[in-house]
mmCIF file of C-alpha atoms in Angstrom:
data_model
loop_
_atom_site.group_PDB
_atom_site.id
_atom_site.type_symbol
_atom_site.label_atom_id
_atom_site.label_comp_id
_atom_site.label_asym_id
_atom_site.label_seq_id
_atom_site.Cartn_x
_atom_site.Cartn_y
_atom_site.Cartn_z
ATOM 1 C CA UNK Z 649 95.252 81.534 70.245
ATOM 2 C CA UNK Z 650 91.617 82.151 71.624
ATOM 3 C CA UNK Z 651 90.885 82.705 74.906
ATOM 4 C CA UNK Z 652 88.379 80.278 76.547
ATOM 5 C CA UNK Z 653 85.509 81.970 78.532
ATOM 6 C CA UNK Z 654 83.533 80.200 80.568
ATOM 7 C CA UNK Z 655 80.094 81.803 81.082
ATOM 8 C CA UNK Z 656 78.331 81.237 84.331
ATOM 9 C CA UNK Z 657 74.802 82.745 84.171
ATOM 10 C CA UNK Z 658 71.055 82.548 83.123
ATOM 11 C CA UNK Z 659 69.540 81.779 79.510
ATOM 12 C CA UNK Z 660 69.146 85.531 78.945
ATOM 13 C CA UNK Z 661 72.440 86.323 79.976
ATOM 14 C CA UNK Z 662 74.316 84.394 77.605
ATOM 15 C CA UNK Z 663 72.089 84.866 74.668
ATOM 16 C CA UNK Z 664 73.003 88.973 75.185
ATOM 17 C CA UNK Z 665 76.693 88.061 75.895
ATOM 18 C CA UNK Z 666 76.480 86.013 72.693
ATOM 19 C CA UNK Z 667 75.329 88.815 70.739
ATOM 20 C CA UNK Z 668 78.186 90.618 71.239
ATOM 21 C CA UNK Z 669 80.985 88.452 71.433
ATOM 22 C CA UNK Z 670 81.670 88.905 67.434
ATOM 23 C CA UNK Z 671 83.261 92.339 68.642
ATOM 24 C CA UNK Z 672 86.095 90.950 70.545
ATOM 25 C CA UNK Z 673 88.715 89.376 69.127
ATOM 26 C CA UNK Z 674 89.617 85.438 69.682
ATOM 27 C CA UNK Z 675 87.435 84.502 72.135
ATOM 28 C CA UNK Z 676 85.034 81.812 72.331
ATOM 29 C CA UNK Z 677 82.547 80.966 74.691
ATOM 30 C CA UNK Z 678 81.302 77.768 77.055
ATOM 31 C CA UNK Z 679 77.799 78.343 78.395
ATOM 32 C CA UNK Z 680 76.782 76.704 82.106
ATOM 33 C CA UNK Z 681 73.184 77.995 82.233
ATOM 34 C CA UNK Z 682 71.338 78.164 85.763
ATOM 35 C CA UNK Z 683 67.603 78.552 86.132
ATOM 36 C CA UNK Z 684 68.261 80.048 90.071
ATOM 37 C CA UNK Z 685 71.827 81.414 90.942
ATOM 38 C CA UNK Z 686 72.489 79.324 93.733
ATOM 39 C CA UNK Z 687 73.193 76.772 90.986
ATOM 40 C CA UNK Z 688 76.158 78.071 90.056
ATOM 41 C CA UNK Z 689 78.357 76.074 92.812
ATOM 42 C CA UNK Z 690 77.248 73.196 91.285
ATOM 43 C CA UNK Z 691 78.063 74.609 87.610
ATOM 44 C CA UNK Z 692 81.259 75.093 88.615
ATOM 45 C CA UNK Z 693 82.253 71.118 89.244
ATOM 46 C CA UNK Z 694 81.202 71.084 85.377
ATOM 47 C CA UNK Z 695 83.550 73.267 83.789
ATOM 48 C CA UNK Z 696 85.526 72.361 80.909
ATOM 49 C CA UNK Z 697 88.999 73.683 80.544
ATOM 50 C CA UNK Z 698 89.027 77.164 79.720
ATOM 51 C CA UNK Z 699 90.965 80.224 80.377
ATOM 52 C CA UNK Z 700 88.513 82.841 82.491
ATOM 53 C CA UNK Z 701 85.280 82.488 83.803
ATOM 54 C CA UNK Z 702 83.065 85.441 83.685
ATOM 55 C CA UNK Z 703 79.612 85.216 85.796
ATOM 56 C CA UNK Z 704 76.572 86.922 84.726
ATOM 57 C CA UNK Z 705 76.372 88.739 88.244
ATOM 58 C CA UNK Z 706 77.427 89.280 91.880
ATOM 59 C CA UNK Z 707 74.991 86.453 93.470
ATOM 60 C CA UNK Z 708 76.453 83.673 91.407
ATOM 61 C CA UNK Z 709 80.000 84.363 91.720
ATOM 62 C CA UNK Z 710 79.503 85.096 95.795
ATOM 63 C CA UNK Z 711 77.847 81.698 96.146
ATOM 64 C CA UNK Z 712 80.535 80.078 94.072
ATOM 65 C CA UNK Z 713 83.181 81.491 96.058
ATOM 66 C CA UNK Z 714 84.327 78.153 97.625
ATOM 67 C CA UNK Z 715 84.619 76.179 94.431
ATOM 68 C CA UNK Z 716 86.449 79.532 92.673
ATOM 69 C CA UNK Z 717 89.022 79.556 95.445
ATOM 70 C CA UNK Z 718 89.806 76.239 93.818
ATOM 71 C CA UNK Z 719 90.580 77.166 90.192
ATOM 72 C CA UNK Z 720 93.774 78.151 88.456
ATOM 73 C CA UNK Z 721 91.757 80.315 86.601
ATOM 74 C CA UNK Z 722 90.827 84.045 87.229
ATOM 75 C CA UNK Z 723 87.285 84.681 87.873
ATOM 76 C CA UNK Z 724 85.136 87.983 87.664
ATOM 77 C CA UNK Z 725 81.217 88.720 87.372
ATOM 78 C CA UNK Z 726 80.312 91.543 85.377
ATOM 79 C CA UNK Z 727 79.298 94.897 88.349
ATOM 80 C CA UNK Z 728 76.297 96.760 87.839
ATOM 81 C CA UNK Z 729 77.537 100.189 87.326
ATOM 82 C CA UNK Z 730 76.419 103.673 86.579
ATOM 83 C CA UNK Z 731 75.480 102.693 83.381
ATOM 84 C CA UNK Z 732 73.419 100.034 83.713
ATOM 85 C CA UNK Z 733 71.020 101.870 86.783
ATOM 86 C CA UNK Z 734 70.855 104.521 84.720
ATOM 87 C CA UNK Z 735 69.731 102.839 80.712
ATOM 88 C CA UNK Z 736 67.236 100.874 83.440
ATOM 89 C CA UNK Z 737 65.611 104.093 85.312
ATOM 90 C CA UNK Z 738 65.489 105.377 81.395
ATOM 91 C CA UNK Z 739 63.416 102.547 80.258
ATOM 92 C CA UNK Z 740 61.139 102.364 83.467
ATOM 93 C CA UNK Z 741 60.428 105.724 82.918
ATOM 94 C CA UNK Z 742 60.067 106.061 78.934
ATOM 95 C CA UNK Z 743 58.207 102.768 78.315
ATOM 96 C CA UNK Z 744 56.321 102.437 81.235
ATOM 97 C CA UNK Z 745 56.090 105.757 82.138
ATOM 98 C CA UNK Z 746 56.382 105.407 86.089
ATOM 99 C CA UNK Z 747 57.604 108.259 88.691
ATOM 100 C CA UNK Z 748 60.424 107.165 90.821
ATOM 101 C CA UNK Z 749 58.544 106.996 94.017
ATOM 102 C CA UNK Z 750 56.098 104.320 92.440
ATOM 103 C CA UNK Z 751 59.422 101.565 91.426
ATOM 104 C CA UNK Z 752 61.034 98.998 93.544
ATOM 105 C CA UNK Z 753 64.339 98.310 92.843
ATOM 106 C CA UNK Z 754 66.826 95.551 93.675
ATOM 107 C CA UNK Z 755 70.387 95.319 93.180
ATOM 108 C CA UNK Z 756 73.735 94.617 94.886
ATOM 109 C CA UNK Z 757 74.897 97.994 95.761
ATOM 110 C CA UNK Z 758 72.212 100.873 96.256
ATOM 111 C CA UNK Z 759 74.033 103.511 96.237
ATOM 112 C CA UNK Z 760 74.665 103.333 92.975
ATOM 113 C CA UNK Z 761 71.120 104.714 92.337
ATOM 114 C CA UNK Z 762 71.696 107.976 94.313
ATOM 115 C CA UNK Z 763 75.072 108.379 92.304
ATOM 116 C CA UNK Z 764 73.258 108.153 89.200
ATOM 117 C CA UNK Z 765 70.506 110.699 90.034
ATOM 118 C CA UNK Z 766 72.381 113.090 92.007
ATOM 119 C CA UNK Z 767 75.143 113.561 88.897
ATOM 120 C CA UNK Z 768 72.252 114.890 86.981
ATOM 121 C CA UNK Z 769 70.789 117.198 90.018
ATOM 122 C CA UNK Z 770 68.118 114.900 90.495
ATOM 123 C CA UNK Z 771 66.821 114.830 94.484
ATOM 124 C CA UNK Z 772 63.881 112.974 93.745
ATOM 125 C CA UNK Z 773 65.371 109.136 94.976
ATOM 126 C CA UNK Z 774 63.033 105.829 94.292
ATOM 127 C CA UNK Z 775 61.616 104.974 97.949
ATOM 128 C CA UNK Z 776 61.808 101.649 97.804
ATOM 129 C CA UNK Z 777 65.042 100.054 96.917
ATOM 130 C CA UNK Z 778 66.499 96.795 98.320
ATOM 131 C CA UNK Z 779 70.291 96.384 98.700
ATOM 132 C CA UNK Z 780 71.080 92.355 98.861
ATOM 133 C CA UNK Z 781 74.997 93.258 99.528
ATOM 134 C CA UNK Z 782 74.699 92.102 103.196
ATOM 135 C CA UNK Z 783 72.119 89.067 102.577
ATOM 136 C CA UNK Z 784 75.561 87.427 101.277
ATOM 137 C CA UNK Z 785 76.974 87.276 104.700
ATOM 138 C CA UNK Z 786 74.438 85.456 105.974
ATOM 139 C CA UNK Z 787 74.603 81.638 106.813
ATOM 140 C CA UNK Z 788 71.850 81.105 103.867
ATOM 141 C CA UNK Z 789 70.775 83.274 101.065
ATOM 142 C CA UNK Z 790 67.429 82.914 100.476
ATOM 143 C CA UNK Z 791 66.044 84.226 96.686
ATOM 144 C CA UNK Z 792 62.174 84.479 97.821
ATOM 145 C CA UNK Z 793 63.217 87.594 100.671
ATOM 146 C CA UNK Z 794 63.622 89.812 97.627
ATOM 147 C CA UNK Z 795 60.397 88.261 95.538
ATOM 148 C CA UNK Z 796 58.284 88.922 98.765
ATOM 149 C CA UNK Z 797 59.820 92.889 99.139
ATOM 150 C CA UNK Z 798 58.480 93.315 95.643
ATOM 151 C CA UNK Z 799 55.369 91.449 96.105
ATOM 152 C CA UNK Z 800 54.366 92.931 99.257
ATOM 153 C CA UNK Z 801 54.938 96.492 97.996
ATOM 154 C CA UNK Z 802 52.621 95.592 95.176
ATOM 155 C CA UNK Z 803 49.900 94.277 97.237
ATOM 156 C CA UNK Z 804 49.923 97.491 98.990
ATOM 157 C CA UNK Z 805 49.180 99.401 95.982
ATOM 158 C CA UNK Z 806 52.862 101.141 96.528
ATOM 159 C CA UNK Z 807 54.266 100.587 93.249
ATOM 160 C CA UNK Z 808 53.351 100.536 89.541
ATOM 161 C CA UNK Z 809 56.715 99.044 88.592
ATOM 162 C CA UNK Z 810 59.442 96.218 89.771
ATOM 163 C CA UNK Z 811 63.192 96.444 88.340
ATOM 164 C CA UNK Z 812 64.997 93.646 89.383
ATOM 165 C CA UNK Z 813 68.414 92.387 88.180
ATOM 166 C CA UNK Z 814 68.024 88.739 89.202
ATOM 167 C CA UNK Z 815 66.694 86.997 86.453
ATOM 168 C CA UNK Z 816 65.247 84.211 88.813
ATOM 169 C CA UNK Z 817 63.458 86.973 90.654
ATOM 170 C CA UNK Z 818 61.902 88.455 87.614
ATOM 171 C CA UNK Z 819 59.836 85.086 86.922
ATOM 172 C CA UNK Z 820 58.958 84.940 90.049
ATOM 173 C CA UNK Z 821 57.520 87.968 89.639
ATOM 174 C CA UNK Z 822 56.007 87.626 86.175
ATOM 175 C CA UNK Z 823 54.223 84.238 87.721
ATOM 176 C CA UNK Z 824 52.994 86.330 90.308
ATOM 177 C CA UNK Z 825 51.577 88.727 88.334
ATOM 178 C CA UNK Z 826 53.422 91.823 89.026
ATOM 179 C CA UNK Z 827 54.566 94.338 86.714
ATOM 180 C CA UNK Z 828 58.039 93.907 86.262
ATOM 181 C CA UNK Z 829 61.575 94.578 84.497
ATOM 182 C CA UNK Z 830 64.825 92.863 84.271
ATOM 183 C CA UNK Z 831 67.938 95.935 85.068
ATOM 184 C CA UNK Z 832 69.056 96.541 81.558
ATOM 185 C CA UNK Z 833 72.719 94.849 80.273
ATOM 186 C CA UNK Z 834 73.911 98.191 78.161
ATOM 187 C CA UNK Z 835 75.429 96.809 75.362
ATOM 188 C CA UNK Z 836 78.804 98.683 76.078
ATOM 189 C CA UNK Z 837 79.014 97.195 79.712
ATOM 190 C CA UNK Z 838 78.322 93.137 78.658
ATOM 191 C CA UNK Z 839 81.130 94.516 76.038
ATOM 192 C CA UNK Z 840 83.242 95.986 78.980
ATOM 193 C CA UNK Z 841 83.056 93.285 81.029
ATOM 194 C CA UNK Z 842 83.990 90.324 78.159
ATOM 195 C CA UNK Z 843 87.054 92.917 77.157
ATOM 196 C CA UNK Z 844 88.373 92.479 80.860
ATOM 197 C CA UNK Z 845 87.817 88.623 81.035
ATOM 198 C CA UNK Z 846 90.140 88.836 78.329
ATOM 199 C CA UNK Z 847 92.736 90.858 79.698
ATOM 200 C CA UNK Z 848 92.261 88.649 83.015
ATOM 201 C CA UNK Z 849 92.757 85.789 80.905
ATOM 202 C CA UNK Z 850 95.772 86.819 79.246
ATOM 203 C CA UNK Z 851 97.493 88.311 82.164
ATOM 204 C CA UNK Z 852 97.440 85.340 84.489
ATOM 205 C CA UNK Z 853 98.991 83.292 80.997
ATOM 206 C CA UNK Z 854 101.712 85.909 80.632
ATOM 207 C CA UNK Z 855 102.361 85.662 84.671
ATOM 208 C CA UNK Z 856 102.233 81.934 84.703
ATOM 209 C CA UNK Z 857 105.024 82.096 82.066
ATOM 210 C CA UNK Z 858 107.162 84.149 83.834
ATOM 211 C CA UNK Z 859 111.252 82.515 84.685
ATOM 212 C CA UNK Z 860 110.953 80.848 88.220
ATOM 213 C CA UNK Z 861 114.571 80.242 89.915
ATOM 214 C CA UNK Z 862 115.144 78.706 92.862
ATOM 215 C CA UNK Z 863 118.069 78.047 95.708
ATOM 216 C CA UNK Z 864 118.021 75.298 97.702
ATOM 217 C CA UNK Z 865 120.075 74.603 100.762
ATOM 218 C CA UNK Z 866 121.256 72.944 103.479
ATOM 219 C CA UNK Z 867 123.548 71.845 105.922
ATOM 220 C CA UNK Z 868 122.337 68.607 106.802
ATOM 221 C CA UNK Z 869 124.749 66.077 105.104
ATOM 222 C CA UNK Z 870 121.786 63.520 104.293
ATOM 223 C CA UNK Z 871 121.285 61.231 101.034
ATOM 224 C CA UNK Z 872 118.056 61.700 101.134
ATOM 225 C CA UNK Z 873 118.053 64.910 100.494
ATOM 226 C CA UNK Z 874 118.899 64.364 96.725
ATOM 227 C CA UNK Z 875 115.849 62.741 96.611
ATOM 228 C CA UNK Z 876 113.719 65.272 98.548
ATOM 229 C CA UNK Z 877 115.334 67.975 96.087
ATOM 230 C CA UNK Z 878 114.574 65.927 92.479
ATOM 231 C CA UNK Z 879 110.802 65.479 93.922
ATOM 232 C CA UNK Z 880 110.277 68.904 94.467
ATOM 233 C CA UNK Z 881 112.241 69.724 90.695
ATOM 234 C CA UNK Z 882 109.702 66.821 89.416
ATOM 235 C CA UNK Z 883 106.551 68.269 90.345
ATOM 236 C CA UNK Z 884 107.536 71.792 88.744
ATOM 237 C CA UNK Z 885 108.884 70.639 85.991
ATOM 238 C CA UNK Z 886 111.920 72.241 86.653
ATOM 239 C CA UNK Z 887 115.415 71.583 85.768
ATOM 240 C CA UNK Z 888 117.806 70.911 88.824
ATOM 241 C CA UNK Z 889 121.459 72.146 88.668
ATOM 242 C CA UNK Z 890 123.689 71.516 92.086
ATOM 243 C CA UNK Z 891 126.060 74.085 92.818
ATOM 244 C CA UNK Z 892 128.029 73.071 95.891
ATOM 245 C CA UNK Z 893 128.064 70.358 98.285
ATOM 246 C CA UNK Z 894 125.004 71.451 99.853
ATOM 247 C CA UNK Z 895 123.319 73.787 97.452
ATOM 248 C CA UNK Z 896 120.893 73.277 94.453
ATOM 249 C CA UNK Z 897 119.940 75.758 91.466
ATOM 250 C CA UNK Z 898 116.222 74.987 89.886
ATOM 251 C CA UNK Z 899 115.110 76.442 86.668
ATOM 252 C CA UNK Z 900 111.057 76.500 86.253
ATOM 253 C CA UNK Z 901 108.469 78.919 85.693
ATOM 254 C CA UNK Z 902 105.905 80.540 87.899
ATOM 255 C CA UNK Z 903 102.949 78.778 86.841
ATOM 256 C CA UNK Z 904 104.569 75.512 87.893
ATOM 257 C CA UNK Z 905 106.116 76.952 91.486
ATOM 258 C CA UNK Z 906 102.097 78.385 91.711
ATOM 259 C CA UNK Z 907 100.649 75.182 90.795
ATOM 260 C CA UNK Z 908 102.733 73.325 93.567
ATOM 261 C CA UNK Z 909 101.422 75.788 96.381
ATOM 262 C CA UNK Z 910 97.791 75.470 95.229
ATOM 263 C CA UNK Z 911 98.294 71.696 95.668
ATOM 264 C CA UNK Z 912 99.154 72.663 99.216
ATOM 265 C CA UNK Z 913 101.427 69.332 99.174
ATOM 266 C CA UNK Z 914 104.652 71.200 100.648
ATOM 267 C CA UNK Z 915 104.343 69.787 103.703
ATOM 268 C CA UNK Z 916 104.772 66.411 102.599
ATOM 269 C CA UNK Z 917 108.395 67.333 100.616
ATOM 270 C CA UNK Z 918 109.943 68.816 104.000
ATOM 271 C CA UNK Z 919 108.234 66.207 106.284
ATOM 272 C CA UNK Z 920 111.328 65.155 108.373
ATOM 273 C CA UNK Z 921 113.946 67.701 106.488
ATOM 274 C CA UNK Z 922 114.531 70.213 109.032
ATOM 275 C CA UNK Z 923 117.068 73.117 108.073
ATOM 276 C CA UNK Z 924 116.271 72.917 104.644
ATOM 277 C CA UNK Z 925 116.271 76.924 103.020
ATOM 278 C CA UNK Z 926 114.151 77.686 99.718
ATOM 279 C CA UNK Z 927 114.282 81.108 97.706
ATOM 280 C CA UNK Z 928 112.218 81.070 94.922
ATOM 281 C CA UNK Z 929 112.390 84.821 92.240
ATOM 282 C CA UNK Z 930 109.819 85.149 89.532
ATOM 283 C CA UNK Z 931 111.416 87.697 86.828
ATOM 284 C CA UNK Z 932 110.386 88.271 83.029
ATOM 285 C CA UNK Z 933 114.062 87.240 82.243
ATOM 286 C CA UNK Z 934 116.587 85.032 84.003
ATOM 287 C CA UNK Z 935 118.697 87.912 85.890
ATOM 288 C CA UNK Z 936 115.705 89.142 87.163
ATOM 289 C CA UNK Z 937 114.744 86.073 88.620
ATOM 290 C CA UNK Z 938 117.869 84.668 89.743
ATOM 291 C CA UNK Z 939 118.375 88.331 91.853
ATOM 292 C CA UNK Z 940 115.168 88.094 93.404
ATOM 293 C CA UNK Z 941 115.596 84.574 94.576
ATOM 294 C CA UNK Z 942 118.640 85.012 96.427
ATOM 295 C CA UNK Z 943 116.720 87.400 98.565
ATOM 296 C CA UNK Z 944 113.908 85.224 99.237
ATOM 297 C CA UNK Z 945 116.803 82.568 99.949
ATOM 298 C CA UNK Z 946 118.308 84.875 102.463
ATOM 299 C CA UNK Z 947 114.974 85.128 104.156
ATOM 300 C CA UNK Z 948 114.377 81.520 104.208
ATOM 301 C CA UNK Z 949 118.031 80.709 105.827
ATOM 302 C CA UNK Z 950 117.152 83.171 108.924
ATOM 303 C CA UNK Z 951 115.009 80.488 109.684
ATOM 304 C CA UNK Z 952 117.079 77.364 111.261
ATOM 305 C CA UNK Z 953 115.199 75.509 112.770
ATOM 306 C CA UNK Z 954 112.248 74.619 110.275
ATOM 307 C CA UNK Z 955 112.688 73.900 106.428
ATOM 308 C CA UNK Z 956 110.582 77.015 104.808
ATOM 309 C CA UNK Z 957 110.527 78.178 101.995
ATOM 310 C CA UNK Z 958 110.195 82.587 100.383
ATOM 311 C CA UNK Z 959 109.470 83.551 96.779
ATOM 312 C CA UNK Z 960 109.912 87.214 95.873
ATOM 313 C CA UNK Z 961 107.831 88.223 92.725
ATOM 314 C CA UNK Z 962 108.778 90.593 89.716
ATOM 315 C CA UNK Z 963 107.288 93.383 91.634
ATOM 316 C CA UNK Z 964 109.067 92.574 95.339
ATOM 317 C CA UNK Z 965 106.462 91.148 97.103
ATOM 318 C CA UNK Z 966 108.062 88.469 99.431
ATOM 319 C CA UNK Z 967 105.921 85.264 99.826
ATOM 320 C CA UNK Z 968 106.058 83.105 103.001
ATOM 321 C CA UNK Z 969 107.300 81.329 104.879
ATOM 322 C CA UNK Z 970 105.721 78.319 103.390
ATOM 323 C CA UNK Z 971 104.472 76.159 104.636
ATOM 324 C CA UNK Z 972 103.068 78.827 106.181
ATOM 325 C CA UNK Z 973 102.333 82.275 104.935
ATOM 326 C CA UNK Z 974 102.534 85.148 105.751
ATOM 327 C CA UNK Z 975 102.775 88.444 103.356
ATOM 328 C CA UNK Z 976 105.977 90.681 103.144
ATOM 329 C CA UNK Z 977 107.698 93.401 101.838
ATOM 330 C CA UNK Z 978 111.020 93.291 100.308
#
C-alpha cells in the first residue's frame, strides 16, 4: 500500500520534491501550495486523508503548530542542514562569485553556517546573517523584518548578494530589485527528508496496530456500570469479556485506545462513576499486552477515590492518570 504524503509548501518546493519522488518507493503525493508561509494554518483545515505530512520548512510547520497538534498524523518539515548551507555558499560563490563578507544570509538556525565553514578550516564567517529561530516566539511573526534586513544592507552598499531560504522572501526581494538566491534543496536532502516521512508514516501505522488490553474494575455494585463499560468498548472498537462480578477484560488495539484520548471525551464516560480502575498494555502480541496492563491496572486501583485510568506501552512507559496526565516510569 502507498503511503499518502501530504506536502505543505511553496510552488517551487513541490515541483523539486516532485522531481524526486520516482526514487522512493509507494508514495504519492497531495500538494497544498502557499504563496506566504503563514498560509499554511489555513492549508491545514484542507487536507485530504493521508498518512504524513511533510512541510517544505521550519516557518510553516511552527505556524501550523496548533492545527498539527490536532492530527492523527505525524508531521515533520524538512531541517536545513550542513548540506544544504554548504551546496548554497558553493553556488553564491561559483556563480556569482561573491566573498563571504559581501552575502546576507537568512535561515532558521545560524550556527549552522559556522559549522559548515569551520569543518573545512575556514575563519572567514559571512557578517551578516539573520537567525529567525527566536522571531517564532513572538506573539506575531512578521515576513517583511527579514525582507527589510536584506534590503537595508543593500541600500547601504554592504552586500553584493542575498541567500534566503524563504521563498516568499526571495520575491520580495526580486521585486525589490536586489540580487538574490533561494538556499539550495540538495537533491539528497529533499530525498532524505521524503525517506523519513515515510518511515514516520509507517511507524505510527505499525504502532497504531499494536494489541491494546484492558482491565476494568470496580467495587461499586451499580447497573449502570455495564453500560458505562460497553460505551467505552464501543468507541474503541473493542471486544468486552467480563471476568468476575466486578471486573471486565477489553480486547482493542492502540490506535483505537489513542484515538479515544485525542477525543479528550473521557471525562464524560466516568462522569458520576467514582472508584472505577482502568489498566490499559499496548504489546506487539497478546501476552505482552495483557502483562503490561495489569500493571497499569495496579496503578489505577491505588487511586480510590476518583475513576482514572494508566496505560503502559510496549516499551514501559506508564501513561496517566487520565483524565489527567501525568508521565511515568514503570
Amino acid at each position: 500500500m502507498k503511503t499518502r504524503i501530504a506536502v505543505i509548501s511553496s510552488t517551487e518546493f513541490f515541483e523539486r520534491i516532485k522531481s524526486v519522488a520516482s526514487l522512493i518507493n509507494e508514495v504519492e503525493l497531495d500538494s497544498y501550495i502557499y504563496q506566504d508561509p503563514l498560509q499554511a494554518p489555513s492549508l491545514m483545515n484542507q487536507l485530504k486523508p493521508c498518512d504524513v505530512v511533510f512541510f517544505s520548512g521550519a516557518l510553516p510547520y511552527y505556524f501550523s503548530k496548533k492545527e498539527r497538534e490536532q492530527l492523527p498524523v505525524p508531521t515533520l518539515y524538512l531541517a536545513q542542514d550542513e548540506l544544504t548551507i554548504s551546496s548554497s555558499l558553493l553556488a553564491a560563490i561559483y556563480h556569482k562569485q561573491v566573498s563571504f563578507d559581501r552575502i546576507s544570509i537568512d535561515l532558521f538556525n545560524s550556527a549552522i553556517v559556522e559549522d559548515v565553514l569551520s569543518s573545512v578550516d575556514i575563519d572567514t564567517f559571512p557578517k551578516h546573517v539573520i537567525d529567525y529561530k527566536d522571531m517564532l516566539n513572538k506573539d506575531s511573526f512578521n515576513l517583511f523584518e527579514i525582507v527589510s534586513f536584506h534590503q537595508s544592507l543593500w541600500e547601504k552598499g554592504k552586500i553584493d548578494l542575498a541567500i534566503t531560504s524563504i521563498h516568499a522572501v526571495y520575491d520580495q526581494l526580486v521585486l525589490h530589485g536586489i540580487p538574490s538566491m533561494r538556499m539550495a534543496d540538495p537533491k539528497t536532502s529533499v530525498i532524505r527528508g521524503l525517506q523519513e516521512a515515510k518511515s514516520f508514516a509507517m511507524y505510527k501505522k505499525s504502532l497504531s496496530a499494536q494489541i491494546a488490553v484492558g482491565y476494568l474494575s470496580t467495587d461499586l455494585q451499580v447497573k449502570e456500570l455495564e453500560k458505562l463499560f460497553e460505551a467505552i468498548a464501543h468507541a474503541i472498537h473493542a471486544s468486552i469479556q467480563q471476568i468476575s462480578s466486578t471486573g471486565y477484560t477489553l480486547y482493542s488495539t492502540r490506535g483505537d485506545i489513542e484515538g479515544l484520548l485525542e477525543q479528550d471525551i473521557l471525562l464524560q464516560y466516568f462522569s458520576g462513576f467514582p472508584g472505577v480502575s482502568i489498566g490499559f498494555g499496548f504489546g506487539s502480541t497478546i501476552m505482552e499486552a495483557d502483562k503490561n496492563a495489569l500493571v497499569a491496572l495496579r496503578f489505577a486501583e491505588k487511586d480510590q477515590k476518583e475513576s482514572c485510568m494508566y496505560i503502559l506501552t510496549n516499551d514501559k512507559k506508564l501513561l496517566g492518570p487520565y483524565p489527567k496526565e501525568k508521565r511515568s516510569s514503570a
